[in-house]
């Protein structure tokens, strides 16, 4: 029944039916399973960002980048809802509307308004605006659940 609810995007109804209260921490962070997804255009080369992550203890295979504008427009953001595959989302500049948002004005607003439904979201901010620079990326990485649970607890 849970598998069906996950496939049909009816997890809320399933959880209500069984009086389950979802909290952010219910999804365990696992070194070889959890991933951080970076959504937004980068100000540099992906390899530079991967090297930076590796230098602070995040393996390269634990980070996924979706930074092409057309791909960002087409990505179905509902795939992140109740996902146990992602521990965190680092959010940078994105198209205003994306697939799977429903009536929400933006995906960032959807995640902020429903933190229990999504992985932890951390905005990459540089000079007061959404921008993924090496510095804003490093600051965001250090605020992720993955970093807190895996790197700091070693």
PDB file of C-alpha atoms in Angstrom:
ATOM      1  CA  UNK A   1       0.000   0.000   0.000  1.00  0.00           C
ATOM      2  CA  UNK A   2       2.868   2.357   0.804  1.00  0.00           C
ATOM      3  CA  UNK A   3       4.584   1.534  -2.495  1.00  0.00           C
ATOM      4  CA  UNK A   4       1.371   2.394  -4.339  1.00  0.00           C
ATOM      5  CA  UNK A   5       1.044   5.656  -2.391  1.00  0.00           C
ATOM      6  CA  UNK A   6       4.618   6.597  -3.318  1.00  0.00           C
ATOM      7  CA  UNK A   7       4.043   5.786  -6.998  1.00  0.00           C
ATOM      8  CA  UNK A   8       0.726   7.645  -7.177  1.00  0.00           C
ATOM      9  CA  UNK A   9       1.800  10.649  -5.121  1.00  0.00           C
ATOM     10  CA  UNK A  10      -0.825   9.975  -2.426  1.00  0.00           C
ATOM     11  CA  UNK A  11       1.502   9.625   0.552  1.00  0.00           C
ATOM     12  CA  UNK A  12      -0.352  12.343   2.480  1.00  0.00           C
ATOM     13  CA  UNK A  13      -3.574  10.328   2.352  1.00  0.00           C
ATOM     14  CA  UNK A  14      -1.749   7.143   3.304  1.00  0.00           C
ATOM     15  CA  UNK A  15      -0.125   8.846   6.291  1.00  0.00           C
ATOM     16  CA  UNK A  16      -3.425  10.391   7.392  1.00  0.00           C
ATOM     17  CA  UNK A  17      -5.130   7.002   7.156  1.00  0.00           C
ATOM     18  CA  UNK A  18      -2.593   5.470   9.558  1.00  0.00           C
ATOM     19  CA  UNK A  19      -2.143   8.591  11.728  1.00  0.00           C
ATOM     20  CA  UNK A  20       1.538   8.843  10.824  1.00  0.00           C
ATOM     21  CA  UNK A  21       3.232  12.177  11.473  1.00  0.00           C
ATOM     22  CA  UNK A  22       6.160  12.812   9.170  1.00  0.00           C
ATOM     23  CA  UNK A  23       9.165  14.631  10.512  1.00  0.00           C
ATOM     24  CA  UNK A  24      12.294  15.624   8.600  1.00  0.00           C
ATOM     25  CA  UNK A  25      14.497  13.259  10.548  1.00  0.00           C
ATOM     26  CA  UNK A  26      12.498  10.115   9.750  1.00  0.00           C
ATOM     27  CA  UNK A  27      14.613   9.464   6.647  1.00  0.00           C
ATOM     28  CA  UNK A  28      17.943   8.098   7.844  1.00  0.00           C
ATOM     29  CA  UNK A  29      21.123   9.459   6.330  1.00  0.00           C
ATOM     30  CA  UNK A  30      23.199   6.639   4.913  1.00  0.00           C
ATOM     31  CA  UNK A  31      26.765   7.092   3.694  1.00  0.00           C
ATOM     32  CA  UNK A  32      26.314   4.941   0.559  1.00  0.00           C
ATOM     33  CA  UNK A  33      22.696   5.744  -0.270  1.00  0.00           C
ATOM     34  CA  UNK A  34      21.800   9.334   0.597  1.00  0.00           C
ATOM     35  CA  UNK A  35      22.516  12.030  -1.949  1.00  0.00           C
ATOM     36  CA  UNK A  36      22.617  15.791  -2.122  1.00  0.00           C
ATOM     37  CA  UNK A  37      21.051  17.304  -5.229  1.00  0.00           C
ATOM     38  CA  UNK A  38      22.133  20.746  -6.416  1.00  0.00           C
ATOM     39  CA  UNK A  39      19.410  22.516  -8.388  1.00  0.00           C
ATOM     40  CA  UNK A  40      20.424  25.638 -10.245  1.00  0.00           C
ATOM     41  CA  UNK A  41      22.963  27.141 -12.585  1.00  0.00           C
ATOM     42  CA  UNK A  42      26.566  27.181 -11.399  1.00  0.00           C
ATOM     43  CA  UNK A  43      29.105  29.989 -11.711  1.00  0.00           C
ATOM     44  CA  UNK A  44      31.876  27.526 -12.519  1.00  0.00           C
ATOM     45  CA  UNK A  45      32.750  24.054 -13.685  1.00  0.00           C
ATOM     46  CA  UNK A  46      31.022  21.057 -12.053  1.00  0.00           C
ATOM     47  CA  UNK A  47      34.397  19.413 -11.444  1.00  0.00           C
ATOM     48  CA  UNK A  48      35.480  22.397  -9.322  1.00  0.00           C
ATOM     49  CA  UNK A  49      32.359  22.006  -7.172  1.00  0.00           C
ATOM     50  CA  UNK A  50      32.884  18.243  -6.881  1.00  0.00           C
ATOM     51  CA  UNK A  51      36.502  18.772  -5.801  1.00  0.00           C
ATOM     52  CA  UNK A  52      35.389  21.309  -3.213  1.00  0.00           C
ATOM     53  CA  UNK A  53      32.803  18.882  -1.831  1.00  0.00           C
ATOM     54  CA  UNK A  54      35.375  16.100  -1.701  1.00  0.00           C
ATOM     55  CA  UNK A  55      37.820  18.359   0.162  1.00  0.00           C
ATOM     56  CA  UNK A  56      35.293  18.806   2.996  1.00  0.00           C
ATOM     57  CA  UNK A  57      34.383  15.127   3.186  1.00  0.00           C
ATOM     58  CA  UNK A  58      31.506  14.630   0.750  1.00  0.00           C
ATOM     59  CA  UNK A  59      32.238  11.893  -1.824  1.00  0.00           C
ATOM     60  CA  UNK A  60      31.702  12.911  -5.441  1.00  0.00           C
ATOM     61  CA  UNK A  61      29.170  10.150  -5.998  1.00  0.00           C
ATOM     62  CA  UNK A  62      26.927  11.540  -3.236  1.00  0.00           C
ATOM     63  CA  UNK A  63      26.221  14.780  -5.128  1.00  0.00           C
ATOM     64  CA  UNK A  64      23.996  15.198  -8.164  1.00  0.00           C
ATOM     65  CA  UNK A  65      23.932  18.410 -10.195  1.00  0.00           C
ATOM     66  CA  UNK A  66      20.969  19.545 -12.257  1.00  0.00           C
ATOM     67  CA  UNK A  67      22.129  22.847 -13.646  1.00  0.00           C
ATOM     68  CA  UNK A  68      21.006  23.043 -17.272  1.00  0.00           C
ATOM     69  CA  UNK A  69      18.174  25.590 -17.608  1.00  0.00           C
ATOM     70  CA  UNK A  70      16.100  23.420 -19.962  1.00  0.00           C
ATOM     71  CA  UNK A  71      16.567  20.365 -17.759  1.00  0.00           C
ATOM     72  CA  UNK A  72      15.583  22.406 -14.685  1.00  0.00           C
ATOM     73  CA  UNK A  73      12.389  23.509 -16.446  1.00  0.00           C
ATOM     74  CA  UNK A  74      11.474  19.913 -17.319  1.00  0.00           C
ATOM     75  CA  UNK A  75      12.414  18.217 -14.053  1.00  0.00           C
ATOM     76  CA  UNK A  76       9.404  16.868 -12.199  1.00  0.00           C
ATOM     77  CA  UNK A  77       9.933  18.328  -8.741  1.00  0.00           C
ATOM     78  CA  UNK A  78       7.420  15.911  -7.256  1.00  0.00           C
ATOM     79  CA  UNK A  79      10.170  13.263  -7.441  1.00  0.00           C
ATOM     80  CA  UNK A  80      11.712  14.918  -4.380  1.00  0.00           C
ATOM     81  CA  UNK A  81       8.490  14.715  -2.345  1.00  0.00           C
ATOM     82  CA  UNK A  82       8.898  12.102   0.413  1.00  0.00           C
ATOM     83  CA  UNK A  83      12.087  10.900  -1.249  1.00  0.00           C
ATOM     84  CA  UNK A  84      14.405   8.701   0.755  1.00  0.00           C
ATOM     85  CA  UNK A  85      17.053   8.980  -1.974  1.00  0.00           C
ATOM     86  CA  UNK A  86      17.928  12.584  -1.211  1.00  0.00           C
ATOM     87  CA  UNK A  87      18.940  13.940   2.164  1.00  0.00           C
ATOM     88  CA  UNK A  88      19.294  17.517   0.954  1.00  0.00           C
ATOM     89  CA  UNK A  89      18.618  19.984  -1.820  1.00  0.00           C
ATOM     90  CA  UNK A  90      20.968  22.882  -2.453  1.00  0.00           C
ATOM     91  CA  UNK A  91      18.891  25.445  -4.291  1.00  0.00           C
ATOM     92  CA  UNK A  92      20.244  28.127  -6.603  1.00  0.00           C
ATOM     93  CA  UNK A  93      18.880  30.076  -9.570  1.00  0.00           C
ATOM     94  CA  UNK A  94      15.996  28.118 -11.137  1.00  0.00           C
ATOM     95  CA  UNK A  95      13.186  28.697 -13.627  1.00  0.00           C
ATOM     96  CA  UNK A  96      10.114  30.152 -11.952  1.00  0.00           C
ATOM     97  CA  UNK A  97       7.809  27.272 -12.940  1.00  0.00           C
ATOM     98  CA  UNK A  98       8.695  23.594 -13.039  1.00  0.00           C
ATOM     99  CA  UNK A  99       6.794  20.367 -13.667  1.00  0.00           C
ATOM    100  CA  UNK A 100       4.957  18.858 -10.692  1.00  0.00           C
ATOM    101  CA  UNK A 101       4.529  22.079  -8.692  1.00  0.00           C
ATOM    102  CA  UNK A 102       0.766  22.276  -8.791  1.00  0.00           C
ATOM    103  CA  UNK A 103      -0.577  25.688  -7.779  1.00  0.00           C
ATOM    104  CA  UNK A 104       2.539  26.730  -5.874  1.00  0.00           C
ATOM    105  CA  UNK A 105       4.250  29.911  -7.067  1.00  0.00           C
ATOM    106  CA  UNK A 106       7.726  28.348  -6.973  1.00  0.00           C
ATOM    107  CA  UNK A 107       9.421  25.113  -6.030  1.00  0.00           C
ATOM    108  CA  UNK A 108      11.426  26.916  -3.358  1.00  0.00           C
ATOM    109  CA  UNK A 109       8.201  28.239  -1.810  1.00  0.00           C
ATOM    110  CA  UNK A 110       6.681  24.747  -1.957  1.00  0.00           C
ATOM    111  CA  UNK A 111       9.653  23.242  -0.090  1.00  0.00           C
ATOM    112  CA  UNK A 112       9.770  26.023   2.499  1.00  0.00           C
ATOM    113  CA  UNK A 113       6.028  25.800   3.139  1.00  0.00           C
ATOM    114  CA  UNK A 114       6.129  21.992   3.448  1.00  0.00           C
ATOM    115  CA  UNK A 115       9.483  21.078   5.005  1.00  0.00           C
ATOM    116  CA  UNK A 116       8.231  17.706   6.206  1.00  0.00           C
ATOM    117  CA  UNK A 117       7.514  16.628   2.616  1.00  0.00           C
ATOM    118  CA  UNK A 118      10.942  17.350   1.124  1.00  0.00           C
ATOM    119  CA  UNK A 119      14.621  16.819   1.852  1.00  0.00           C
ATOM    120  CA  UNK A 120      16.218  19.685   3.761  1.00  0.00           C
ATOM    121  CA  UNK A 121      16.560  22.653   1.415  1.00  0.00           C
ATOM    122  CA  UNK A 122      19.463  25.051   1.715  1.00  0.00           C
ATOM    123  CA  UNK A 123      19.621  28.140  -0.437  1.00  0.00           C
ATOM    124  CA  UNK A 124      22.948  28.999  -2.050  1.00  0.00           C
ATOM    125  CA  UNK A 125      23.182  32.752  -1.452  1.00  0.00           C
ATOM    126  CA  UNK A 126      25.884  35.065  -2.779  1.00  0.00           C
ATOM    127  CA  UNK A 127      25.668  38.846  -2.529  1.00  0.00           C
ATOM    128  CA  UNK A 128      22.127  38.598  -1.182  1.00  0.00           C
ATOM    129  CA  UNK A 129      20.658  36.575  -4.031  1.00  0.00           C
ATOM    130  CA  UNK A 130      20.373  32.966  -5.165  1.00  0.00           C
ATOM    131  CA  UNK A 131      23.688  32.183  -6.816  1.00  0.00           C
ATOM    132  CA  UNK A 132      25.798  29.034  -6.708  1.00  0.00           C
ATOM    133  CA  UNK A 133      29.380  30.177  -6.340  1.00  0.00           C
ATOM    134  CA  UNK A 134      32.133  28.091  -4.771  1.00  0.00           C
ATOM    135  CA  UNK A 135      31.727  29.991  -1.498  1.00  0.00           C
ATOM    136  CA  UNK A 136      27.913  29.793  -1.387  1.00  0.00           C
ATOM    137  CA  UNK A 137      28.129  26.104  -2.354  1.00  0.00           C
ATOM    138  CA  UNK A 138      30.573  25.346   0.465  1.00  0.00           C
ATOM    139  CA  UNK A 139      28.420  27.257   2.966  1.00  0.00           C
ATOM    140  CA  UNK A 140      25.331  25.355   1.804  1.00  0.00           C
ATOM    141  CA  UNK A 141      27.091  21.965   1.915  1.00  0.00           C
ATOM    142  CA  UNK A 142      28.084  22.595   5.525  1.00  0.00           C
ATOM    143  CA  UNK A 143      24.371  23.087   6.396  1.00  0.00           C
ATOM    144  CA  UNK A 144      23.191  19.819   4.859  1.00  0.00           C
ATOM    145  CA  UNK A 145      21.923  16.864   6.851  1.00  0.00           C
ATOM    146  CA  UNK A 146      24.422  14.675   5.005  1.00  0.00           C
ATOM    147  CA  UNK A 147      27.338  16.805   6.189  1.00  0.00           C
ATOM    148  CA  UNK A 148      25.991  16.990   9.753  1.00  0.00           C
ATOM    149  CA  UNK A 149      25.322  13.241  10.034  1.00  0.00           C
ATOM    150  CA  UNK A 150      28.146  11.678   8.021  1.00  0.00           C
ATOM    151  CA  UNK A 151      31.078  14.071   7.980  1.00  0.00           C
ATOM    152  CA  UNK A 152      30.814  15.692  11.406  1.00  0.00           C
ATOM    153  CA  UNK A 153      30.024  12.443  13.231  1.00  0.00           C
ATOM    154  CA  UNK A 154      33.092  10.561  11.921  1.00  0.00           C
TER     155      UNK A 154
END
